[in-house]
Amino acid sequence: APNPEDDQNGHGTAVTCNIFTVAPEATVLGFQHTDPPQDALESAAEAGVDVISCSWGWEYEQSFPILEASIRDIVSEGRIVLFAAGNGHHAWPGSMREVLSIGGVFSDAAGQLKASNYASGFVSSLYPGRQVPDISGLCGERPRAVYIMMPCPPGSSMDQELSSGIFPDGDETGPNDGWVGASGTSSATSQIAGVAALLLEQARSKSRTLTTDQVRNLLQATGVRVEKGQNAQGFPAVGHPNIAVGYGLVDAGAALAKI
């Protein structure tokens, strides 16, 4: 956030930078989380936002009918809505069928991939047959997913909280330096929002449009297989797809090549 007062927590600013690492020319509009939450989503849709990235949710599955209906309406209008699958909990609305649900994969220094033990993956108790996540982005591991260095408002809550410990319990940065080492399915969601933006841009250059299901199919058809490790719920990454990571780690280049 250009004005630190607009994001005193720091989470929104930090996770947003992940969009630019994937889609550096994207135009990003920020909307404050509202009460009721559907107001922010509807404001984004009214502003003409094509990809709505939501790194938030409830820690257990529930259903708020008005919010649920709002999300379905926005998706039916042709907009892409992404939600984080959660960091060790059964996140909602991340389990809705209509959204792209995003999990986490950890890549070590050698580039070896495994399911992040910080990220969620589960079978929905609300929507029969729905497995979460659909696809995964990069995500750190327990205890605090310190993994990606991201900018945040200096002195924000995230800046201070994660500076208080030595890695892996903290990021070893200053409490007022405007940098935070973090990740989670929040940052993974923003990464894949950037990929979705690239896919829409590529499609438009060829006079095509893409629905949420078409974007989902592209991402799942090209995801990098991840068959090691286990997620936060203890589900092993066995087979492809699997509950731990869905269809694996997103591959933007491979997905773009299919359009």
PDB file of C-alpha atoms in Angstrom:
ATOM      1  CA  ALA A   1       0.000   0.000   0.000  1.00  0.00           C
ATOM      2  CA  PRO A   2       1.451   3.449  -0.930  1.00  0.00           C
ATOM      3  CA  ASN A   3       0.062   4.799   2.345  1.00  0.00           C
ATOM      4  CA  PRO A   4       1.106   2.606   5.317  1.00  0.00           C
ATOM      5  CA  GLU A   5      -2.068   3.614   7.138  1.00  0.00           C
ATOM      6  CA  ASP A   6      -4.083   1.751   4.505  1.00  0.00           C
ATOM      7  CA  ASP A   7      -2.505  -1.590   5.448  1.00  0.00           C
ATOM      8  CA  GLN A   8      -1.473  -1.584   9.080  1.00  0.00           C
ATOM      9  CA  ASN A   9      -1.359  -5.379   9.135  1.00  0.00           C
ATOM     10  CA  GLY A  10       0.903  -5.660   6.089  1.00  0.00           C
ATOM     11  CA  HIS A  11      -0.595  -8.872   4.742  1.00  0.00           C
ATOM     12  CA  GLY A  12      -2.304  -7.351   1.717  1.00  0.00           C
ATOM     13  CA  THR A  13       0.766  -5.457   0.546  1.00  0.00           C
ATOM     14  CA  ALA A  14       3.070  -8.430   1.072  1.00  0.00           C
ATOM     15  CA  VAL A  15       1.034 -11.020  -0.794  1.00  0.00           C
ATOM     16  CA  THR A  16       0.237  -8.629  -3.651  1.00  0.00           C
ATOM     17  CA  CYS A  17       3.895  -8.478  -4.671  1.00  0.00           C
ATOM     18  CA  ASN A  18       3.618 -12.113  -5.736  1.00  0.00           C
ATOM     19  CA  ILE A  19       1.338 -11.049  -8.584  1.00  0.00           C
ATOM     20  CA  PHE A  20       4.076  -8.830 -10.024  1.00  0.00           C
ATOM     21  CA  THR A  21       6.709 -11.565  -9.840  1.00  0.00           C
ATOM     22  CA  VAL A  22       4.606 -13.497 -12.351  1.00  0.00           C
ATOM     23  CA  ALA A  23       2.813 -10.734 -14.274  1.00  0.00           C
ATOM     24  CA  PRO A  24       4.974  -7.589 -13.910  1.00  0.00           C
ATOM     25  CA  GLU A  25       2.791  -5.500 -16.220  1.00  0.00           C
ATOM     26  CA  ALA A  26      -0.486  -6.367 -14.498  1.00  0.00           C
ATOM     27  CA  THR A  27      -2.715  -3.555 -13.301  1.00  0.00           C
ATOM     28  CA  VAL A  28      -3.604  -4.281  -9.684  1.00  0.00           C
ATOM     29  CA  LEU A  29      -6.410  -2.623  -7.738  1.00  0.00           C
ATOM     30  CA  GLY A  30      -6.628  -3.099  -3.982  1.00  0.00           C
ATOM     31  CA  PHE A  31      -9.912  -3.377  -2.099  1.00  0.00           C
ATOM     32  CA  GLN A  32     -10.103  -3.318   1.684  1.00  0.00           C
ATOM     33  CA  HIS A  33     -11.652  -6.389   3.264  1.00  0.00           C
ATOM     34  CA  THR A  34     -15.151  -5.332   4.252  1.00  0.00           C
ATOM     35  CA  ASP A  35     -17.958  -6.342   6.571  1.00  0.00           C
ATOM     36  CA  PRO A  36     -19.914  -7.854   4.923  1.00  0.00           C
ATOM     37  CA  PRO A  37     -17.092  -9.308   2.777  1.00  0.00           C
ATOM     38  CA  GLN A  38     -19.132  -9.536  -0.407  1.00  0.00           C
ATOM     39  CA  ASP A  39     -19.060  -5.734  -0.657  1.00  0.00           C
ATOM     40  CA  ALA A  40     -15.343  -5.789  -1.508  1.00  0.00           C
ATOM     41  CA  LEU A  41     -15.814  -8.551  -4.074  1.00  0.00           C
ATOM     42  CA  GLU A  42     -18.708  -6.743  -5.704  1.00  0.00           C
ATOM     43  CA  SER A  43     -16.718  -3.493  -5.761  1.00  0.00           C
ATOM     44  CA  ALA A  44     -13.912  -5.298  -7.571  1.00  0.00           C
ATOM     45  CA  ALA A  45     -16.343  -6.728 -10.105  1.00  0.00           C
ATOM     46  CA  GLU A  46     -17.976  -3.333 -10.651  1.00  0.00           C
ATOM     47  CA  ALA A  47     -14.530  -1.835 -11.265  1.00  0.00           C
ATOM     48  CA  GLY A  48     -14.028  -4.305 -14.102  1.00  0.00           C
ATOM     49  CA  VAL A  49     -11.426  -6.494 -12.417  1.00  0.00           C
ATOM     50  CA  ASP A  50     -10.909  -9.682 -14.434  1.00  0.00           C
ATOM     51  CA  VAL A  51      -9.041 -11.742 -11.821  1.00  0.00           C
ATOM     52  CA  ILE A  52     -10.080 -11.434  -8.167  1.00  0.00           C
ATOM     53  CA  SER A  53      -7.433 -12.827  -5.817  1.00  0.00           C
ATOM     54  CA  CYS A  54      -8.565 -13.551  -2.260  1.00  0.00           C
ATOM     55  CA  SER A  55      -5.906 -14.488   0.281  1.00  0.00           C
ATOM     56  CA  TRP A  56      -8.402 -14.738   3.110  1.00  0.00           C
ATOM     57  CA  GLY A  57     -11.192 -16.919   4.391  1.00  0.00           C
ATOM     58  CA  TRP A  58     -12.643 -18.669   7.416  1.00  0.00           C
ATOM     59  CA  GLU A  59     -10.720 -21.368   9.224  1.00  0.00           C
ATOM     60  CA  TYR A  60     -13.432 -23.980   8.915  1.00  0.00           C
ATOM     61  CA  GLU A  61     -16.040 -24.750   6.303  1.00  0.00           C
ATOM     62  CA  GLN A  62     -19.274 -22.865   6.683  1.00  0.00           C
ATOM     63  CA  SER A  63     -21.652 -21.151   4.348  1.00  0.00           C
ATOM     64  CA  PHE A  64     -22.756 -17.538   4.303  1.00  0.00           C
ATOM     65  CA  PRO A  65     -25.490 -17.684   1.652  1.00  0.00           C
ATOM     66  CA  ILE A  66     -25.199 -14.048   0.549  1.00  0.00           C
ATOM     67  CA  LEU A  67     -21.422 -14.232   0.117  1.00  0.00           C
ATOM     68  CA  GLU A  68     -21.724 -17.605  -1.599  1.00  0.00           C
ATOM     69  CA  ALA A  69     -24.314 -16.242  -4.027  1.00  0.00           C
ATOM     70  CA  SER A  70     -22.189 -13.172  -4.701  1.00  0.00           C
ATOM     71  CA  ILE A  71     -19.157 -15.295  -5.590  1.00  0.00           C
ATOM     72  CA  ARG A  72     -21.244 -17.467  -7.900  1.00  0.00           C
ATOM     73  CA  ASP A  73     -22.698 -14.408  -9.629  1.00  0.00           C
ATOM     74  CA  ILE A  74     -19.255 -12.868 -10.146  1.00  0.00           C
ATOM     75  CA  VAL A  75     -17.884 -16.101 -11.618  1.00  0.00           C
ATOM     76  CA  SER A  76     -20.935 -16.462 -13.870  1.00  0.00           C
ATOM     77  CA  GLU A  77     -20.131 -13.003 -15.273  1.00  0.00           C
ATOM     78  CA  GLY A  78     -16.852 -14.393 -16.580  1.00  0.00           C
ATOM     79  CA  ARG A  79     -14.475 -13.225 -13.858  1.00  0.00           C
ATOM     80  CA  ILE A  80     -11.842 -15.493 -12.340  1.00  0.00           C
ATOM     81  CA  VAL A  81     -12.001 -15.775  -8.541  1.00  0.00           C
ATOM     82  CA  LEU A  82      -9.204 -17.402  -6.540  1.00  0.00           C
ATOM     83  CA  PHE A  83      -9.163 -18.281  -2.844  1.00  0.00           C
ATOM     84  CA  ALA A  84      -6.457 -19.695  -0.598  1.00  0.00           C
ATOM     85  CA  ALA A  85      -7.016 -23.287   0.530  1.00  0.00           C
ATOM     86  CA  GLY A  86      -5.774 -22.443   4.026  1.00  0.00           C
ATOM     87  CA  ASN A  87      -2.737 -22.930   6.213  1.00  0.00           C
ATOM     88  CA  GLY A  88      -3.605 -26.039   8.172  1.00  0.00           C
ATOM     89  CA  HIS A  89      -7.353 -25.519   8.286  1.00  0.00           C
ATOM     90  CA  HIS A  90     -10.318 -26.256   6.022  1.00  0.00           C
ATOM     91  CA  ALA A  91     -10.704 -22.820   4.504  1.00  0.00           C
ATOM     92  CA  TRP A  92     -13.942 -21.436   3.139  1.00  0.00           C
ATOM     93  CA  PRO A  93     -14.778 -20.007   0.568  1.00  0.00           C
ATOM     94  CA  GLY A  94     -11.639 -21.738  -0.695  1.00  0.00           C
ATOM     95  CA  SER A  95     -13.575 -25.001  -0.919  1.00  0.00           C
ATOM     96  CA  MET A  96     -16.314 -23.673  -3.195  1.00  0.00           C
ATOM     97  CA  ARG A  97     -16.475 -25.425  -6.558  1.00  0.00           C
ATOM     98  CA  GLU A  98     -16.737 -22.144  -8.436  1.00  0.00           C
ATOM     99  CA  VAL A  99     -13.416 -20.721  -7.271  1.00  0.00           C
ATOM    100  CA  LEU A 100      -9.841 -21.689  -8.033  1.00  0.00           C
ATOM    101  CA  SER A 101      -8.600 -23.136  -4.752  1.00  0.00           C
ATOM    102  CA  ILE A 102      -4.873 -22.721  -4.196  1.00  0.00           C
ATOM    103  CA  GLY A 103      -2.544 -24.923  -2.149  1.00  0.00           C
ATOM    104  CA  GLY A 104       1.190 -24.949  -1.521  1.00  0.00           C
ATOM    105  CA  VAL A 105       4.341 -26.689  -2.771  1.00  0.00           C
ATOM    106  CA  PHE A 106       7.784 -26.270  -1.222  1.00  0.00           C
ATOM    107  CA  SER A 107      10.847 -26.072  -3.472  1.00  0.00           C
ATOM    108  CA  ASP A 108      14.180 -26.506  -1.712  1.00  0.00           C
ATOM    109  CA  ALA A 109      17.505 -24.896  -2.690  1.00  0.00           C
ATOM    110  CA  ALA A 110      18.134 -27.678  -5.206  1.00  0.00           C
ATOM    111  CA  GLY A 111      14.718 -27.236  -6.826  1.00  0.00           C
ATOM    112  CA  GLN A 112      13.320 -30.468  -5.401  1.00  0.00           C
ATOM    113  CA  LEU A 113       9.559 -30.260  -4.924  1.00  0.00           C
ATOM    114  CA  LYS A 114       7.360 -31.601  -2.156  1.00  0.00           C
ATOM    115  CA  ALA A 115       4.014 -30.814  -0.592  1.00  0.00           C
ATOM    116  CA  SER A 116       4.243 -27.969   1.898  1.00  0.00           C
ATOM    117  CA  ASN A 117       3.475 -29.155   5.420  1.00  0.00           C
ATOM    118  CA  TYR A 118       2.107 -25.658   6.098  1.00  0.00           C
ATOM    119  CA  ALA A 119      -0.562 -25.697   3.373  1.00  0.00           C
ATOM    120  CA  SER A 120      -4.024 -27.248   3.436  1.00  0.00           C
ATOM    121  CA  GLY A 121      -5.504 -29.982   1.294  1.00  0.00           C
ATOM    122  CA  PHE A 122      -8.747 -31.761   2.126  1.00  0.00           C
ATOM    123  CA  VAL A 123     -12.025 -33.219   0.945  1.00  0.00           C
ATOM    124  CA  SER A 124     -14.856 -30.756   1.454  1.00  0.00           C
ATOM    125  CA  SER A 125     -17.570 -31.555   3.956  1.00  0.00           C
ATOM    126  CA  LEU A 126     -19.890 -28.989   2.325  1.00  0.00           C
ATOM    127  CA  TYR A 127     -19.586 -29.807  -1.356  1.00  0.00           C
ATOM    128  CA  PRO A 128     -19.687 -33.568  -2.060  1.00  0.00           C
ATOM    129  CA  GLY A 129     -16.751 -34.765  -4.120  1.00  0.00           C
ATOM    130  CA  ARG A 130     -14.920 -31.443  -3.961  1.00  0.00           C
ATOM    131  CA  GLN A 131     -11.189 -31.875  -3.344  1.00  0.00           C
ATOM    132  CA  VAL A 132      -9.097 -28.892  -2.282  1.00  0.00           C
ATOM    133  CA  PRO A 133      -6.802 -27.518  -3.704  1.00  0.00           C
ATOM    134  CA  ASP A 134      -7.090 -27.368  -7.493  1.00  0.00           C
ATOM    135  CA  ILE A 135      -3.458 -26.380  -8.070  1.00  0.00           C
ATOM    136  CA  SER A 136      -0.592 -25.082  -5.941  1.00  0.00           C
ATOM    137  CA  GLY A 137       1.873 -22.217  -5.851  1.00  0.00           C
ATOM    138  CA  LEU A 138       5.130 -21.901  -3.936  1.00  0.00           C
ATOM    139  CA  CYS A 139       4.837 -21.997  -0.154  1.00  0.00           C
ATOM    140  CA  GLY A 140       7.183 -22.366   2.803  1.00  0.00           C
ATOM    141  CA  GLU A 141       7.026 -24.919   5.574  1.00  0.00           C
ATOM    142  CA  ARG A 142       6.353 -25.111   9.277  1.00  0.00           C
ATOM    143  CA  PRO A 143       6.622 -23.557  11.735  1.00  0.00           C
ATOM    144  CA  ARG A 144       5.931 -20.144  10.123  1.00  0.00           C
ATOM    145  CA  ALA A 145       6.425 -20.561   6.371  1.00  0.00           C
ATOM    146  CA  VAL A 146       9.332 -18.087   6.293  1.00  0.00           C
ATOM    147  CA  TYR A 147      10.240 -18.447   2.627  1.00  0.00           C
ATOM    148  CA  ILE A 148       9.672 -15.466   0.302  1.00  0.00           C
ATOM    149  CA  MET A 149      11.020 -11.980   1.021  1.00  0.00           C
ATOM    150  CA  MET A 150       8.199  -9.500   0.430  1.00  0.00           C
ATOM    151  CA  PRO A 151       7.727  -5.745   0.923  1.00  0.00           C
ATOM    152  CA  CYS A 152       5.273  -4.545   3.547  1.00  0.00           C
ATOM    153  CA  PRO A 153       4.484  -1.194   5.182  1.00  0.00           C
ATOM    154  CA  PRO A 154       7.332  -0.380   7.611  1.00  0.00           C
ATOM    155  CA  GLY A 155       6.306  -1.116  11.175  1.00  0.00           C
ATOM    156  CA  SER A 156       3.193  -3.034  10.146  1.00  0.00           C
ATOM    157  CA  SER A 157       2.067  -5.998  12.222  1.00  0.00           C
ATOM    158  CA  MET A 158       3.712  -8.530   9.895  1.00  0.00           C
ATOM    159  CA  ASP A 159       6.939  -6.528   9.783  1.00  0.00           C
ATOM    160  CA  GLN A 160       7.171  -6.600  13.573  1.00  0.00           C
ATOM    161  CA  GLU A 161       5.865 -10.084  14.354  1.00  0.00           C
ATOM    162  CA  LEU A 162       8.154 -12.024  12.030  1.00  0.00           C
ATOM    163  CA  SER A 163      11.238 -10.009  12.980  1.00  0.00           C
ATOM    164  CA  SER A 164      11.119 -11.351  16.520  1.00  0.00           C
ATOM    165  CA  GLY A 165      12.711 -14.740  15.900  1.00  0.00           C
ATOM    166  CA  ILE A 166      15.617 -16.556  14.310  1.00  0.00           C
ATOM    167  CA  PHE A 167      14.861 -18.595  11.187  1.00  0.00           C
ATOM    168  CA  PRO A 168      12.700 -20.694  10.913  1.00  0.00           C
ATOM    169  CA  ASP A 169      10.693 -18.984  13.677  1.00  0.00           C
ATOM    170  CA  GLY A 170      11.341 -15.512  12.279  1.00  0.00           C
ATOM    171  CA  ASP A 171      12.729 -13.788   9.199  1.00  0.00           C
ATOM    172  CA  GLU A 172      15.722 -12.075  10.872  1.00  0.00           C
ATOM    173  CA  THR A 173      14.815  -8.672   9.420  1.00  0.00           C
ATOM    174  CA  GLY A 174      14.190  -5.439  11.316  1.00  0.00           C
ATOM    175  CA  PRO A 175      10.807  -4.637  12.890  1.00  0.00           C
ATOM    176  CA  ASN A 176      10.485  -1.400  10.926  1.00  0.00           C
ATOM    177  CA  ASP A 177      12.362  -2.062   7.676  1.00  0.00           C
ATOM    178  CA  GLY A 178       9.414  -2.747   5.377  1.00  0.00           C
ATOM    179  CA  TRP A 179      10.410  -6.337   4.591  1.00  0.00           C
ATOM    180  CA  VAL A 180       8.925  -9.616   5.732  1.00  0.00           C
ATOM    181  CA  GLY A 181       9.904 -13.215   5.048  1.00  0.00           C
ATOM    182  CA  ALA A 182       6.681 -15.194   4.814  1.00  0.00           C
ATOM    183  CA  SER A 183       4.451 -17.156   2.422  1.00  0.00           C
ATOM    184  CA  GLY A 184       1.553 -19.568   2.965  1.00  0.00           C
ATOM    185  CA  THR A 185      -1.310 -20.225   0.616  1.00  0.00           C
ATOM    186  CA  SER A 186      -1.944 -16.471   0.652  1.00  0.00           C
ATOM    187  CA  SER A 187       1.167 -15.781  -1.416  1.00  0.00           C
ATOM    188  CA  ALA A 188       0.560 -18.900  -3.515  1.00  0.00           C
ATOM    189  CA  THR A 189      -2.881 -17.552  -4.410  1.00  0.00           C
ATOM    190  CA  SER A 190      -1.415 -14.260  -5.614  1.00  0.00           C
ATOM    191  CA  GLN A 191       1.169 -16.099  -7.702  1.00  0.00           C
ATOM    192  CA  ILE A 192      -1.520 -18.029  -9.507  1.00  0.00           C
ATOM    193  CA  ALA A 193      -3.655 -14.902  -9.892  1.00  0.00           C
ATOM    194  CA  GLY A 194      -0.717 -13.532 -11.862  1.00  0.00           C
ATOM    195  CA  VAL A 195      -0.673 -16.654 -14.022  1.00  0.00           C
ATOM    196  CA  ALA A 196      -4.423 -16.322 -14.607  1.00  0.00           C
ATOM    197  CA  ALA A 197      -3.893 -12.720 -15.741  1.00  0.00           C
ATOM    198  CA  LEU A 198      -1.270 -13.865 -18.247  1.00  0.00           C
ATOM    199  CA  LEU A 199      -3.616 -16.537 -19.582  1.00  0.00           C
ATOM    200  CA  LEU A 200      -6.434 -14.035 -20.090  1.00  0.00           C
ATOM    201  CA  GLU A 201      -4.066 -11.619 -21.832  1.00  0.00           C
ATOM    202  CA  GLN A 202      -2.785 -14.361 -24.132  1.00  0.00           C
ATOM    203  CA  ALA A 203      -6.318 -15.471 -24.953  1.00  0.00           C
ATOM    204  CA  ARG A 204      -7.421 -11.918 -25.772  1.00  0.00           C
ATOM    205  CA  SER A 205      -4.462 -11.479 -28.107  1.00  0.00           C
ATOM    206  CA  LYS A 206      -6.005 -14.339 -30.083  1.00  0.00           C
ATOM    207  CA  SER A 207      -9.565 -12.963 -29.815  1.00  0.00           C
ATOM    208  CA  ARG A 208     -10.531 -15.629 -27.315  1.00  0.00           C
ATOM    209  CA  THR A 209     -12.054 -15.574 -23.860  1.00  0.00           C
ATOM    210  CA  LEU A 210     -11.501 -17.974 -20.981  1.00  0.00           C
ATOM    211  CA  THR A 211     -13.921 -19.028 -18.263  1.00  0.00           C
ATOM    212  CA  THR A 212     -12.887 -20.027 -14.761  1.00  0.00           C
ATOM    213  CA  ASP A 213     -13.289 -23.698 -15.663  1.00  0.00           C
ATOM    214  CA  GLN A 214     -11.133 -23.253 -18.763  1.00  0.00           C
ATOM    215  CA  VAL A 215      -8.402 -21.566 -16.719  1.00  0.00           C
ATOM    216  CA  ARG A 216      -8.671 -24.344 -14.145  1.00  0.00           C
ATOM    217  CA  ASN A 217      -8.354 -26.990 -16.862  1.00  0.00           C
ATOM    218  CA  LEU A 218      -5.298 -25.293 -18.374  1.00  0.00           C
ATOM    219  CA  LEU A 219      -3.556 -25.039 -15.020  1.00  0.00           C
ATOM    220  CA  GLN A 220      -4.368 -28.607 -14.067  1.00  0.00           C
ATOM    221  CA  ALA A 221      -3.350 -30.035 -17.436  1.00  0.00           C
ATOM    222  CA  THR A 222       0.086 -28.416 -17.174  1.00  0.00           C
ATOM    223  CA  GLY A 223       0.832 -28.565 -13.438  1.00  0.00           C
ATOM    224  CA  VAL A 224       4.189 -30.021 -12.425  1.00  0.00           C
ATOM    225  CA  ARG A 225       3.723 -33.363 -10.686  1.00  0.00           C
ATOM    226  CA  VAL A 226       4.527 -33.303  -6.963  1.00  0.00           C
ATOM    227  CA  GLU A 227       4.591 -36.721  -5.332  1.00  0.00           C
ATOM    228  CA  LYS A 228       6.702 -36.217  -2.236  1.00  0.00           C
ATOM    229  CA  GLY A 229       5.984 -34.895   1.239  1.00  0.00           C
ATOM    230  CA  GLN A 230       2.686 -34.350   2.996  1.00  0.00           C
ATOM    231  CA  ASN A 231       0.479 -31.360   3.628  1.00  0.00           C
ATOM    232  CA  ALA A 232      -0.638 -29.727   6.881  1.00  0.00           C
ATOM    233  CA  GLN A 233      -3.437 -32.262   7.365  1.00  0.00           C
ATOM    234  CA  GLY A 234      -0.970 -35.123   6.935  1.00  0.00           C
ATOM    235  CA  PHE A 235      -2.184 -36.202   3.494  1.00  0.00           C
ATOM    236  CA  PRO A 236       0.738 -37.586   1.478  1.00  0.00           C
ATOM    237  CA  ALA A 237       1.443 -36.373  -2.027  1.00  0.00           C
ATOM    238  CA  VAL A 238       0.895 -39.751  -3.671  1.00  0.00           C
ATOM    239  CA  GLY A 239      -0.307 -40.069  -7.246  1.00  0.00           C
ATOM    240  CA  HIS A 240      -1.352 -37.270  -9.576  1.00  0.00           C
ATOM    241  CA  PRO A 241      -3.511 -35.439  -8.728  1.00  0.00           C
ATOM    242  CA  ASN A 242      -3.507 -35.829  -4.963  1.00  0.00           C
ATOM    243  CA  ILE A 243      -5.218 -34.218  -1.988  1.00  0.00           C
ATOM    244  CA  ALA A 244      -1.977 -32.711  -0.708  1.00  0.00           C
ATOM    245  CA  VAL A 245      -1.287 -30.415  -3.673  1.00  0.00           C
ATOM    246  CA  GLY A 246      -4.055 -30.949  -6.218  1.00  0.00           C
ATOM    247  CA  TYR A 247      -2.578 -31.033  -9.716  1.00  0.00           C
ATOM    248  CA  GLY A 248       0.855 -29.991  -8.508  1.00  0.00           C
ATOM    249  CA  LEU A 249       2.881 -26.812  -8.922  1.00  0.00           C
ATOM    250  CA  VAL A 250       1.604 -24.263 -11.415  1.00  0.00           C
ATOM    251  CA  ASP A 251       3.602 -23.976 -14.656  1.00  0.00           C
ATOM    252  CA  ALA A 252       2.831 -20.639 -16.297  1.00  0.00           C
ATOM    253  CA  GLY A 253       4.877 -21.267 -19.430  1.00  0.00           C
ATOM    254  CA  ALA A 254       3.305 -24.624 -20.133  1.00  0.00           C
ATOM    255  CA  ALA A 255      -0.200 -23.249 -19.582  1.00  0.00           C
ATOM    256  CA  LEU A 256       0.422 -20.280 -21.898  1.00  0.00           C
ATOM    257  CA  ALA A 257       1.735 -22.607 -24.591  1.00  0.00           C
ATOM    258  CA  LYS A 258      -1.628 -24.396 -24.674  1.00  0.00           C
ATOM    259  CA  ILE A 259      -3.608 -21.292 -25.667  1.00  0.00           C
TER     260      ILE A 259
END
